[in-house]
Amino acid sequence: MNSNAALLVVVDGANVVGSVPDGWWRDRRGAAERLRDRLASEGVPGVAGPVEIVLVVEGAARGVESVSGVRVESAPGSGDDHIVEVVASAGERSVLVVTADRELRGRVAELGAEVAGPRTVRP
């Protein structure tokens, strides 16, 4: 992997939002926006150096806008499939995928990505 380029951090929005039972299901879009805003203000704790954050949303959270520091991508179908596409298109960049989804973790690891759980970005 290329250590000169910014680390690409791909966040599985639905999985991370769903990791804390705080009523997110009543307002999925709002929950995704709150996660986006937290990522924009706090970044990825413990990760030094330049970082590019991509938040992948799906379903009712589609259409959440990007903000400075966080690019939001609305998956046209499966969020997991879109995350795999983002990782596959990263080329030689170092990639960290934040998700607890076991199947997705395996798919992106096969492509060379590191994986971390939701607590990486959401206490």
mmCIF file of C-alpha atoms in Angstrom:
data_model
loop_
_atom_site.group_PDB
_atom_site.id
_atom_site.type_symbol
_atom_site.label_atom_id
_atom_site.label_comp_id
_atom_site.label_asym_id
_atom_site.label_seq_id
_atom_site.Cartn_x
_atom_site.Cartn_y
_atom_site.Cartn_z
ATOM 1 C CA MET A 1 0.000 0.000 0.000
ATOM 2 C CA ASN A 2 1.082 3.569 -0.659
ATOM 3 C CA SER A 3 2.082 5.302 2.558
ATOM 4 C CA ASN A 4 2.418 8.712 0.834
ATOM 5 C CA ALA A 5 -1.297 9.128 0.100
ATOM 6 C CA ALA A 6 -3.835 10.026 2.772
ATOM 7 C CA LEU A 7 -5.342 7.033 4.533
ATOM 8 C CA LEU A 8 -8.779 6.335 3.076
ATOM 9 C CA VAL A 9 -11.265 5.627 5.873
ATOM 10 C CA VAL A 10 -14.532 4.140 4.614
ATOM 11 C CA VAL A 11 -17.312 4.155 7.212
ATOM 12 C CA ASP A 12 -20.277 1.780 6.933
ATOM 13 C CA GLY A 13 -22.888 4.342 7.961
ATOM 14 C CA ALA A 14 -25.786 1.960 8.581
ATOM 15 C CA ASN A 15 -23.659 -0.432 10.599
ATOM 16 C CA VAL A 16 -22.006 2.248 12.730
ATOM 17 C CA VAL A 17 -25.261 4.128 13.367
ATOM 18 C CA GLY A 18 -26.965 0.837 14.242
ATOM 19 C CA SER A 19 -24.267 -0.105 16.743
ATOM 20 C CA VAL A 20 -25.792 2.074 19.476
ATOM 21 C CA PRO A 21 -29.502 1.714 20.378
ATOM 22 C CA ASP A 22 -30.162 5.449 20.728
ATOM 23 C CA GLY A 23 -33.382 5.668 18.719
ATOM 24 C CA TRP A 24 -31.637 6.032 15.347
ATOM 25 C CA TRP A 25 -34.389 3.980 13.668
ATOM 26 C CA ARG A 26 -36.871 6.840 14.150
ATOM 27 C CA ASP A 27 -34.730 9.168 12.000
ATOM 28 C CA ARG A 28 -32.168 7.269 9.938
ATOM 29 C CA ARG A 29 -31.207 10.314 7.891
ATOM 30 C CA GLY A 30 -30.720 12.455 11.003
ATOM 31 C CA ALA A 31 -28.626 9.707 12.614
ATOM 32 C CA ALA A 32 -26.401 9.555 9.501
ATOM 33 C CA GLU A 33 -26.051 13.357 9.561
ATOM 34 C CA ARG A 34 -25.020 13.279 13.232
ATOM 35 C CA LEU A 35 -22.399 10.612 12.452
ATOM 36 C CA ARG A 36 -21.157 12.674 9.498
ATOM 37 C CA ASP A 37 -20.884 15.768 11.677
ATOM 38 C CA ARG A 38 -19.025 13.870 14.410
ATOM 39 C CA LEU A 39 -16.572 12.510 11.811
ATOM 40 C CA ALA A 40 -16.086 16.022 10.385
ATOM 41 C CA SER A 41 -15.344 17.534 13.788
ATOM 42 C CA GLU A 42 -13.444 14.691 15.470
ATOM 43 C CA GLY A 43 -11.958 12.757 12.561
ATOM 44 C CA VAL A 44 -10.815 9.242 13.360
ATOM 45 C CA PRO A 45 -9.433 9.073 16.908
ATOM 46 C CA GLY A 46 -5.993 7.503 17.088
ATOM 47 C CA VAL A 47 -5.216 7.876 13.401
ATOM 48 C CA ALA A 48 -2.278 10.171 12.756
ATOM 49 C CA GLY A 49 -1.504 11.859 9.469
ATOM 50 C CA PRO A 50 -3.705 12.849 6.582
ATOM 51 C CA VAL A 51 -7.049 11.076 6.342
ATOM 52 C CA GLU A 52 -9.799 11.083 3.721
ATOM 53 C CA ILE A 53 -13.140 10.008 5.201
ATOM 54 C CA VAL A 54 -15.905 8.494 3.077
ATOM 55 C CA LEU A 55 -19.233 7.797 4.783
ATOM 56 C CA VAL A 56 -21.360 5.319 2.822
ATOM 57 C CA VAL A 57 -25.100 5.590 3.446
ATOM 58 C CA GLU A 58 -28.023 3.589 2.120
ATOM 59 C CA GLY A 59 -31.785 3.316 2.355
ATOM 60 C CA ALA A 60 -33.550 6.146 4.180
ATOM 61 C CA ALA A 61 -30.202 7.898 4.737
ATOM 62 C CA ARG A 62 -29.550 8.332 0.997
ATOM 63 C CA GLY A 63 -29.098 11.940 0.017
ATOM 64 C CA VAL A 64 -27.166 13.051 3.098
ATOM 65 C CA GLU A 65 -24.853 15.810 1.878
ATOM 66 C CA SER A 66 -21.072 15.835 2.081
ATOM 67 C CA VAL A 67 -19.415 18.398 4.353
ATOM 68 C CA SER A 68 -15.863 19.643 4.656
ATOM 69 C CA GLY A 69 -13.783 16.680 5.807
ATOM 70 C CA VAL A 70 -16.323 13.960 5.023
ATOM 71 C CA ARG A 71 -17.433 12.804 1.578
ATOM 72 C CA VAL A 72 -20.821 11.103 1.771
ATOM 73 C CA GLU A 73 -21.673 8.531 -0.878
ATOM 74 C CA SER A 74 -25.222 7.234 -1.228
ATOM 75 C CA ALA A 75 -25.178 3.575 -2.241
ATOM 76 C CA PRO A 76 -27.512 3.024 -5.191
ATOM 77 C CA GLY A 77 -28.231 -0.479 -3.867
ATOM 78 C CA SER A 78 -26.465 -2.460 -1.176
ATOM 79 C CA GLY A 79 -24.269 -0.367 1.093
ATOM 80 C CA ASP A 80 -21.902 -3.307 1.500
ATOM 81 C CA ASP A 81 -21.482 -3.701 -2.257
ATOM 82 C CA HIS A 82 -20.789 0.019 -2.604
ATOM 83 C CA ILE A 83 -18.179 -0.099 0.152
ATOM 84 C CA VAL A 84 -16.447 -2.969 -1.659
ATOM 85 C CA GLU A 85 -16.458 -0.858 -4.856
ATOM 86 C CA VAL A 86 -14.925 2.120 -3.021
ATOM 87 C CA VAL A 87 -12.190 -0.104 -1.583
ATOM 88 C CA ALA A 88 -11.533 -1.789 -4.937
ATOM 89 C CA SER A 89 -11.157 1.595 -6.644
ATOM 90 C CA ALA A 90 -8.654 2.868 -4.043
ATOM 91 C CA GLY A 91 -5.730 1.366 -5.942
ATOM 92 C CA GLU A 92 -2.539 1.323 -3.902
ATOM 93 C CA ARG A 93 -3.845 3.587 -1.131
ATOM 94 C CA SER A 94 -4.043 2.341 2.427
ATOM 95 C CA VAL A 95 -7.678 1.772 3.379
ATOM 96 C CA LEU A 96 -9.412 1.325 6.727
ATOM 97 C CA VAL A 97 -13.034 0.145 6.678
ATOM 98 C CA VAL A 98 -15.095 0.789 9.811
ATOM 99 C CA THR A 99 -17.822 -1.832 10.238
ATOM 100 C CA ALA A 100 -18.858 -4.711 12.475
ATOM 101 C CA ASP A 101 -20.392 -6.622 9.560
ATOM 102 C CA ARG A 102 -18.472 -9.902 9.502
ATOM 103 C CA GLU A 103 -19.139 -10.691 5.844
ATOM 104 C CA LEU A 104 -18.174 -7.181 4.712
ATOM 105 C CA ARG A 105 -15.014 -7.308 6.822
ATOM 106 C CA GLY A 106 -13.972 -10.461 4.970
ATOM 107 C CA ARG A 107 -14.755 -9.005 1.541
ATOM 108 C CA VAL A 108 -12.706 -5.834 2.059
ATOM 109 C CA ALA A 109 -9.841 -7.665 3.793
ATOM 110 C CA GLU A 110 -9.489 -9.781 0.636
ATOM 111 C CA LEU A 111 -8.882 -6.490 -1.210
ATOM 112 C CA GLY A 112 -6.140 -5.489 1.228
ATOM 113 C CA ALA A 113 -8.107 -3.147 3.493
ATOM 114 C CA GLU A 114 -7.660 -3.031 7.243
ATOM 115 C CA VAL A 115 -10.856 -3.270 9.283
ATOM 116 C CA ALA A 116 -11.981 -1.801 12.583
ATOM 117 C CA GLY A 117 -15.199 -1.856 14.580
ATOM 118 C CA PRO A 118 -17.720 0.958 15.056
ATOM 119 C CA ARG A 119 -16.156 2.073 18.342
ATOM 120 C CA THR A 120 -13.253 3.367 16.278
ATOM 121 C CA VAL A 121 -15.455 6.332 15.340
ATOM 122 C CA ARG A 122 -18.395 6.109 17.734
ATOM 123 C CA PRO A 123 -17.856 5.718 21.482
#
